[in-house]
Amino acid sequence: MATPKFIAPSTSFYAELKSRTSAYFEEIGSQPTGNKNLYIKAAVLLSSLVFLYVHLVFFTPPFWLAIIECILLGGVTAAIGFNIMHDGGHGSFSKRKWVNTLAGLSSNMLGANIHMWTTKHNIIHHTYTNIDGVDDDLDAKPFLRLCENQEHLKIHKYQHFYFWGAYAMLFIYWVFITDYIKYFTQKVGTIPLQKMKRKDHISFWGFKMMHFALFVILPIYTVGFLPWLIGFLIYGMFTGLVMSIVFQLAHTVEHAHFPMPTVATNRIEDEWALHQLKTTANFATKNKIVSWLTGGLNFQIEHHLFPRISHVHYPAISKIIKQACAEFGVTYNEYPKTRTAILSHIAHLKQLALQPVLVQR
């Protein structure tokens, strides 16, 4: 389908948000990019990754400890994606472009190509959030039905039970299958991929081979095939589960909307910022541990409105956005705890598991 357009309102809610947010950064005399707290966190996460990898691959820990370390490695991998790659990919990790590029390349190091992600996430998902047929994040066919506009299959009757398994496979599927589908089709769904330069092709294959060598060939050589297979599946599935849950709580919950463009005009009847607020939800924003681990992705409203602002500033600007929403009469979707957001996601899946009722006319 052709990408839809958004209406241009006479009085822009988003213009007011940008004005107030800019005033905040001028008042505190700070850049909207990352600060020393983010850089310390990045150092901790990267050091943890190296330590866990080296200990697992070269020191052959006891089975029980290896299982724990594989789980931890999966959690650290997800956290690097949330905190380093994500901010870097959006250009908010640092005010220096080359630092953002390096931060974004942490994705390549862990097996998932940043070029594919930029088109899928920055260009498509952040523009056409929750629009079925455009936002590739909604495409989990045939295993999951994530919005009412999608076809109902018999398998979906039980999706609110088996979704955990589907989510656990996300990271492995992403690294070893979907990146290659995007590369060879040069598309994300139906939308053309950003044109790849020679350096992008070299980067794609170079990092894919490096990842395969580090996470497949070398571990098999040092610990053997079966121990590697068990460990890699635990690592990859825990990474996928954590990543999927965090991102699904942002958009596929009970209070999120899934608008479709008007057929005649191919327009979404909202300005872009209002569309983001209707399709996005926050969770557990008062929990500092959740905020630290998820790289502020529990502040998804703030992130979707201002993706080029680092997540370290989300707690502060959330107050500005909440106040503006109250003044403009705009709903601000938020779940107080991670648990309540997960339950809402399950309820959403359960509702979509039902066979749609055909209305007789």
One Martini backbone bead per residue (centre of mass of N, CA, C, O) as a GRO file, in nm:
protein
  361
    1MET     BB    1   0.100   0.033   0.015
    2ALA     BB    2   0.061   0.351   0.040
    3THR     BB    3   0.177   0.602   0.209
    4PRO     BB    4   0.049   0.790   0.439
    5LYS     BB    5  -0.104   1.084   0.556
    6PHE     BB    6  -0.106   1.385   0.739
    7ILE     BB    7  -0.249   1.625   0.893
    8ALA     BB    8  -0.261   1.993   0.899
    9PRO     BB    9  -0.293   2.185   1.150
   10SER     BB   10  -0.355   2.501   1.263
   11THR     BB   11  -0.297   2.391   1.559
   12SER     BB   12  -0.001   2.277   1.693
   13PHE     BB   13   0.088   2.053   1.927
   14TYR     BB   14   0.387   2.000   1.849
   15ALA     BB   15   0.491   2.290   1.851
   16GLU     BB   16   0.452   2.322   2.156
   17LEU     BB   17   0.633   2.093   2.248
   18LYS     BB   18   0.896   2.199   2.119
   19SER     BB   19   0.907   2.467   2.267
   20ARG     BB   20   0.916   2.356   2.561
   21THR     BB   21   1.161   2.169   2.528
   22SER     BB   22   1.367   2.381   2.438
   23ALA     BB   23   1.338   2.555   2.693
   24TYR     BB   24   1.447   2.345   2.888
   25PHE     BB   25   1.740   2.320   2.770
   26GLU     BB   26   1.806   2.619   2.802
   27GLU     BB   27   1.767   2.635   3.111
   28ILE     BB   28   1.987   2.393   3.179
   29GLY     BB   29   2.226   2.383   2.970
   30SER     BB   30   2.159   2.135   2.761
   31GLN     BB   31   2.183   1.863   2.585
   32PRO     BB   32   1.974   1.611   2.421
   33THR     BB   33   2.190   1.424   2.474
   34GLY     BB   34   2.409   1.249   2.612
   35ASN     BB   35   2.578   1.152   2.914
   36LYS     BB   36   2.773   1.028   3.159
   37ASN     BB   37   2.564   0.818   3.248
   38LEU     BB   38   2.552   0.675   2.973
   39TYR     BB   39   2.858   0.609   2.942
   40ILE     BB   40   2.880   0.434   3.192
   41LYS     BB   41   2.668   0.229   3.111
   42ALA     BB   42   2.805   0.139   2.850
   43ALA     BB   43   3.061   0.031   2.988
   44VAL     BB   44   2.922  -0.181   3.163
   45LEU     BB   45   2.785  -0.345   2.936
   46LEU     BB   46   3.035  -0.410   2.759
   47SER     BB   47   3.199  -0.546   2.984
   48SER     BB   48   2.993  -0.768   3.043
   49LEU     BB   49   2.997  -0.898   2.767
   50VAL     BB   50   3.296  -0.975   2.759
   51PHE     BB   51   3.309  -1.143   3.015
   52LEU     BB   52   3.091  -1.355   2.947
   53TYR     BB   53   3.208  -1.453   2.683
   54VAL     BB   54   3.491  -1.540   2.778
   55HIS     BB   55   3.397  -1.737   3.001
   56LEU     BB   56   3.229  -1.926   2.816
   57VAL     BB   57   3.447  -1.988   2.584
   58PHE     BB   58   3.742  -2.021   2.766
   59PHE     BB   59   3.643  -2.150   3.077
   60THR     BB   60   3.428  -2.358   3.117
   61PRO     BB   61   3.180  -2.367   3.291
   62PRO     BB   62   2.958  -2.489   3.463
   63PHE     BB   63   2.651  -2.566   3.370
   64TRP     BB   64   2.488  -2.385   3.568
   65LEU     BB   65   2.659  -2.127   3.510
   66ALA     BB   66   2.621  -2.116   3.203
   67ILE     BB   67   2.320  -2.066   3.208
   68ILE     BB   68   2.327  -1.800   3.361
   69GLU     BB   69   2.522  -1.655   3.161
   70CYS     BB   70   2.335  -1.673   2.913
   71ILE     BB   71   2.112  -1.504   3.033
   72LEU     BB   72   2.283  -1.254   3.091
   73LEU     BB   73   2.376  -1.212   2.799
   74GLY     BB   74   2.092  -1.156   2.693
   75GLY     BB   75   2.034  -0.909   2.872
   76VAL     BB   76   2.278  -0.740   2.776
   77THR     BB   77   2.210  -0.735   2.478
   78ALA     BB   78   1.942  -0.588   2.510
   79ALA     BB   79   2.061  -0.340   2.663
   80ILE     BB   80   2.240  -0.246   2.432
   81GLY     BB   81   2.009  -0.197   2.239
   82PHE     BB   82   1.853   0.012   2.414
   83ASN     BB   83   2.105   0.214   2.498
   84ILE     BB   84   2.307   0.225   2.245
   85MET     BB   85   2.190   0.160   1.965
   86HIS     BB   86   1.929   0.329   1.980
   87ASP     BB   87   2.056   0.605   2.028
   88GLY     BB   88   2.255   0.592   1.793
   89GLY     BB   89   2.040   0.547   1.561
   90HIS     BB   90   1.904   0.841   1.646
   91GLY     BB   91   2.136   1.053   1.736
   92SER     BB   92   2.143   1.062   2.090
   93PHE     BB   93   2.408   0.971   2.232
   94SER     BB   94   2.553   1.210   2.069
   95LYS     BB   95   2.684   1.507   1.922
   96ARG     BB   96   2.857   1.297   1.774
   97LYS     BB   97   2.839   1.122   1.490
   98TRP     BB   98   3.062   0.898   1.527
   99VAL     BB   99   2.947   0.793   1.794
  100ASN     BB  100   2.672   0.707   1.687
  101THR     BB  101   2.781   0.507   1.483
  102LEU     BB  102   2.916   0.319   1.689
  103ALA     BB  103   2.665   0.260   1.856
  104GLY     BB  104   2.503   0.136   1.619
  105LEU     BB  105   2.723  -0.099   1.561
  106SER     BB  106   2.644  -0.286   1.798
  107SER     BB  107   2.442  -0.441   1.631
  108ASN     BB  108   2.639  -0.579   1.435
  109MET     BB  109   2.807  -0.727   1.652
  110LEU     BB  110   2.523  -0.892   1.735
  111GLY     BB  111   2.386  -0.945   1.416
  112ALA     BB  112   2.227  -0.667   1.361
  113ASN     BB  113   2.147  -0.458   1.111
  114ILE     BB  114   2.140  -0.109   1.094
  115HIS     BB  115   2.025  -0.051   0.810
  116MET     BB  116   1.762  -0.209   0.839
  117TRP     BB  117   1.666  -0.071   1.102
  118THR     BB  118   1.640   0.221   1.002
  119THR     BB  119   1.406   0.170   0.812
  120LYS     BB  120   1.211   0.014   1.000
  121HIS     BB  121   1.222   0.223   1.245
  122ASN     BB  122   1.274   0.526   1.178
  123ILE     BB  123   1.100   0.553   0.911
  124ILE     BB  124   0.847   0.368   0.962
  125HIS     BB  125   0.760   0.333   1.263
  126HIS     BB  126   0.781   0.647   1.344
  127THR     BB  127   0.563   0.732   1.124
  128TYR     BB  128   0.362   0.444   1.103
  129THR     BB  129   0.227   0.379   1.365
  130ASN     BB  130   0.007   0.112   1.366
  131ILE     BB  131   0.000   0.065   1.049
  132ASP     BB  132  -0.131  -0.153   0.864
  133GLY     BB  133   0.103  -0.244   0.601
  134VAL     BB  134   0.359  -0.063   0.714
  135ASP     BB  135   0.418  -0.153   0.996
  136ASP     BB  136   0.642  -0.409   1.056
  137ASP     BB  137   0.582  -0.466   1.367
  138LEU     BB  138   0.289  -0.605   1.289
  139ASP     BB  139   0.445  -0.845   1.141
  140ALA     BB  140   0.344  -1.190   1.256
  141LYS     BB  141   0.303  -1.367   1.031
  142PRO     BB  142   0.094  -1.634   1.126
  143PHE     BB  143   0.116  -1.634   1.450
  144LEU     BB  144   0.010  -1.327   1.479
  145ARG     BB  145  -0.250  -1.108   1.602
  146LEU     BB  146  -0.228  -0.741   1.647
  147CYS     BB  147  -0.491  -0.661   1.474
  148GLU     BB  148  -0.809  -0.625   1.338
  149ASN     BB  149  -0.714  -0.603   1.029
  150GLN     BB  150  -0.627  -0.885   1.058
  151GLU     BB  151  -0.622  -1.198   0.988
  152HIS     BB  152  -0.799  -1.480   1.092
  153LEU     BB  153  -0.671  -1.766   1.250
  154LYS     BB  154  -0.681  -2.060   1.413
  155ILE     BB  155  -0.410  -2.020   1.575
  156HIS     BB  156  -0.507  -1.753   1.735
  157LYS     BB  157  -0.675  -1.881   1.970
  158TYR     BB  158  -0.369  -1.927   2.131
  159GLN     BB  159  -0.178  -1.665   2.147
  160HIS     BB  160  -0.195  -1.600   2.468
  161PHE     BB  161   0.004  -1.856   2.517
  162TYR     BB  162   0.243  -1.872   2.273
  163PHE     BB  163   0.394  -1.592   2.251
  164TRP     BB  164   0.653  -1.648   2.408
  165GLY     BB  165   0.785  -1.826   2.189
  166ALA     BB  166   0.781  -1.620   1.959
  167TYR     BB  167   0.952  -1.403   2.104
  168ALA     BB  168   1.209  -1.580   2.158
  169MET     BB  169   1.273  -1.593   1.830
  170LEU     BB  170   1.340  -1.308   1.724
  171PHE     BB  171   1.652  -1.275   1.726
  172ILE     BB  172   1.730  -1.520   1.558
  173TYR     BB  173   1.552  -1.444   1.314
  174TRP     BB  174   1.679  -1.171   1.259
  175VAL     BB  175   1.981  -1.256   1.215
  176PHE     BB  176   1.919  -1.529   1.010
  177ILE     BB  177   1.670  -1.396   0.824
  178THR     BB  178   1.546  -1.098   0.794
  179ASP     BB  179   1.800  -0.955   0.699
  180TYR     BB  180   1.816  -1.122   0.431
  181ILE     BB  181   1.547  -1.049   0.313
  182LYS     BB  182   1.606  -0.745   0.296
  183TYR     BB  183   1.862  -0.762   0.127
  184PHE     BB  184   1.748  -0.926  -0.131
  185THR     BB  185   1.482  -0.734  -0.167
  186GLN     BB  186   1.507  -0.433  -0.069
  187LYS     BB  187   1.293  -0.466   0.178
  188VAL     BB  188   1.021  -0.348   0.398
  189GLY     BB  189   0.809  -0.527   0.294
  190THR     BB  190   0.687  -0.277   0.065
  191ILE     BB  191   0.939  -0.105   0.136
  192PRO     BB  192   1.206   0.046   0.043
  193LEU     BB  193   1.520   0.043   0.090
  194GLN     BB  194   1.777   0.196   0.161
  195LYS     BB  195   2.028   0.276  -0.015
  196MET     BB  196   2.311   0.088  -0.087
  197LYS     BB  197   2.629   0.109  -0.037
  198ARG     BB  198   2.926  -0.032  -0.050
  199LYS     BB  199   2.977  -0.008   0.259
  200ASP     BB  200   2.712  -0.157   0.338
  201HIS     BB  201   2.782  -0.430   0.215
  202ILE     BB  202   3.044  -0.474   0.370
  203SER     BB  203   2.919  -0.450   0.651
  204PHE     BB  204   2.718  -0.674   0.636
  205TRP     BB  205   2.919  -0.916   0.575
  206GLY     BB  206   3.136  -0.862   0.786
  207PHE     BB  207   2.954  -0.879   1.046
  208LYS     BB  208   2.825  -1.152   0.990
  209MET     BB  209   3.093  -1.311   0.997
  210MET     BB  210   3.185  -1.223   1.275
  211HIS     BB  211   2.943  -1.331   1.431
  212PHE     BB  212   2.970  -1.626   1.340
  213ALA     BB  213   3.251  -1.667   1.457
  214LEU     BB  214   3.189  -1.581   1.763
  215PHE     BB  215   2.887  -1.745   1.799
  216VAL     BB  216   2.976  -2.030   1.651
  217ILE     BB  217   3.262  -2.136   1.576
  218LEU     BB  218   3.428  -2.086   1.836
  219PRO     BB  219   3.244  -2.230   2.046
  220ILE     BB  220   3.252  -2.507   1.910
  221TYR     BB  221   3.561  -2.540   1.937
  222THR     BB  222   3.574  -2.505   2.264
  223VAL     BB  223   3.286  -2.680   2.361
  224GLY     BB  224   3.100  -2.771   2.141
  225PHE     BB  225   2.803  -2.826   1.993
  226LEU     BB  226   2.591  -2.883   2.219
  227PRO     BB  227   2.667  -2.660   2.421
  228TRP     BB  228   2.629  -2.436   2.220
  229LEU     BB  229   2.331  -2.481   2.145
  230ILE     BB  230   2.215  -2.443   2.425
  231GLY     BB  231   2.340  -2.165   2.485
  232PHE     BB  232   2.236  -2.009   2.234
  233LEU     BB  233   1.934  -2.051   2.283
  234ILE     BB  234   1.921  -1.915   2.555
  235TYR     BB  235   2.036  -1.647   2.471
  236GLY     BB  236   1.849  -1.579   2.222
  237MET     BB  237   1.570  -1.617   2.367
  238PHE     BB  238   1.608  -1.407   2.589
  239THR     BB  239   1.657  -1.169   2.411
  240GLY     BB  240   1.387  -1.184   2.252
  241LEU     BB  241   1.193  -1.163   2.491
  242VAL     BB  242   1.280  -0.890   2.602
  243MET     BB  243   1.248  -0.722   2.344
  244SER     BB  244   0.951  -0.784   2.283
  245ILE     BB  245   0.817  -0.689   2.540
  246VAL     BB  246   0.909  -0.395   2.539
  247PHE     BB  247   0.785  -0.322   2.252
  248GLN     BB  248   0.487  -0.425   2.293
  249LEU     BB  249   0.411  -0.229   2.536
  250ALA     BB  250   0.393   0.030   2.344
  251HIS     BB  251   0.148  -0.082   2.111
  252THR     BB  252   0.014  -0.379   2.223
  253VAL     BB  253  -0.251  -0.259   2.377
  254GLU     BB  254  -0.560  -0.168   2.481
  255HIS     BB  255  -0.508   0.166   2.438
  256ALA     BB  256  -0.424   0.123   2.158
  257HIS     BB  257  -0.408   0.228   1.831
  258PHE     BB  258  -0.523   0.128   1.473
  259PRO     BB  259  -0.503   0.316   1.229
  260MET     BB  260  -0.659   0.406   0.920
  261PRO     BB  261  -0.679   0.523   0.623
  262THR     BB  262  -0.848   0.696   0.414
  263VAL     BB  263  -0.937   0.584   0.115
  264ALA     BB  264  -0.975   0.848  -0.060
  265THR     BB  265  -0.696   1.004   0.074
  266ASN     BB  266  -0.474   0.859   0.246
  267ARG     BB  267  -0.550   0.957   0.549
  268ILE     BB  268  -0.475   1.068   0.863
  269GLU     BB  269  -0.695   1.210   1.120
  270ASP     BB  270  -0.403   1.333   1.212
  271GLU     BB  271  -0.156   1.441   1.358
  272TRP     BB  272   0.136   1.297   1.421
  273ALA     BB  273   0.146   1.337   1.734
  274LEU     BB  274  -0.135   1.223   1.796
  275HIS     BB  275  -0.078   0.948   1.678
  276GLN     BB  276   0.143   0.871   1.882
  277LEU     BB  277  -0.041   0.886   2.138
  278LYS     BB  278  -0.255   0.669   2.038
  279THR     BB  279  -0.015   0.429   1.978
  280THR     BB  280   0.105   0.485   2.274
  281ALA     BB  281   0.289   0.354   2.570
  282ASN     BB  282   0.356   0.349   2.903
  283PHE     BB  283   0.588   0.209   3.166
  284ALA     BB  284   0.725   0.222   3.467
  285THR     BB  285   0.843   0.533   3.519
  286LYS     BB  286   0.921   0.502   3.844
  287ASN     BB  287   1.125   0.279   3.759
  288LYS     BB  288   1.467   0.288   3.761
  289ILE     BB  289   1.546   0.005   3.669
  290VAL     BB  290   1.379  -0.011   3.413
  291SER     BB  291   1.496   0.246   3.284
  292TRP     BB  292   1.791   0.151   3.278
  293LEU     BB  293   1.759  -0.121   3.115
  294THR     BB  294   1.562   0.006   2.870
  295GLY     BB  295   1.646   0.294   2.783
  296GLY     BB  296   1.355   0.441   2.819
  297LEU     BB  297   1.124   0.245   2.680
  298ASN     BB  298   0.899   0.327   2.897
  299PHE     BB  299   0.918   0.616   2.729
  300GLN     BB  300   0.756   0.614   2.441
  301ILE     BB  301   0.630   0.886   2.401
  302GLU     BB  302   0.886   1.054   2.411
  303HIS     BB  303   1.034   0.900   2.188
  304HIS     BB  304   0.825   0.949   1.953
  305LEU     BB  305   0.837   1.264   1.969
  306PHE     BB  306   1.175   1.245   2.059
  307PRO     BB  307   1.418   1.058   1.911
  308ARG     BB  308   1.671   1.285   1.946
  309ILE     BB  309   1.638   1.221   2.245
  310SER     BB  310   1.767   1.113   2.511
  311HIS     BB  311   1.668   0.894   2.764
  312VAL     BB  312   1.786   1.063   3.010
  313HIS     BB  313   1.538   1.292   2.962
  314TYR     BB  314   1.248   1.170   2.995
  315PRO     BB  315   1.153   1.232   3.287
  316ALA     BB  316   1.146   1.540   3.240
  317ILE     BB  317   0.971   1.565   2.966
  318SER     BB  318   0.714   1.420   3.067
  319LYS     BB  319   0.599   1.662   3.222
  320ILE     BB  320   0.556   1.843   2.977
  321ILE     BB  321   0.369   1.651   2.816
  322LYS     BB  322   0.147   1.611   3.025
  323GLN     BB  323   0.065   1.907   3.046
  324ALA     BB  324  -0.011   1.945   2.747
  325CYS     BB  325  -0.226   1.725   2.735
  326ALA     BB  326  -0.414   1.852   2.944
  327GLU     BB  327  -0.460   2.123   2.787
  328PHE     BB  328  -0.550   1.964   2.501
  329GLY     BB  329  -0.703   1.689   2.559
  330VAL     BB  330  -0.485   1.453   2.573
  331THR     BB  331  -0.406   1.132   2.578
  332TYR     BB  332  -0.207   0.954   2.835
  333ASN     BB  333  -0.054   0.655   2.812
  334GLU     BB  334  -0.036   0.458   3.125
  335TYR     BB  335   0.153   0.223   3.314
  336PRO     BB  336   0.262   0.170   3.638
  337LYS     BB  337   0.345  -0.129   3.550
  338THR     BB  338   0.474  -0.395   3.399
  339ARG     BB  339   0.252  -0.597   3.472
  340THR     BB  340   0.008  -0.433   3.358
  341ALA     BB  341   0.113  -0.428   3.067
  342ILE     BB  342   0.124  -0.732   3.019
  343LEU     BB  343  -0.177  -0.785   3.076
  344SER     BB  344  -0.273  -0.601   2.844
  345HIS     BB  345  -0.139  -0.758   2.618
  346ILE     BB  346  -0.284  -1.025   2.668
  347ALA     BB  347  -0.570  -0.909   2.633
  348HIS     BB  348  -0.526  -0.824   2.342
  349LEU     BB  349  -0.465  -1.107   2.230
  350LYS     BB  350  -0.729  -1.239   2.327
  351GLN     BB  351  -0.922  -1.065   2.161
  352LEU     BB  352  -0.779  -1.144   1.879
  353ALA     BB  353  -0.846  -1.458   1.908
  354LEU     BB  354  -1.111  -1.395   1.816
  355GLN     BB  355  -1.365  -1.440   1.616
  356PRO     BB  356  -1.497  -1.253   1.396
  357VAL     BB  357  -1.794  -1.077   1.360
  358LEU     BB  358  -2.037  -1.096   1.126
  359VAL     BB  359  -2.225  -0.852   0.972
  360GLN     BB  360  -2.547  -0.831   0.884
  361ARG     BB  361  -2.706  -0.656   0.586
   0.00000   0.00000   0.00000
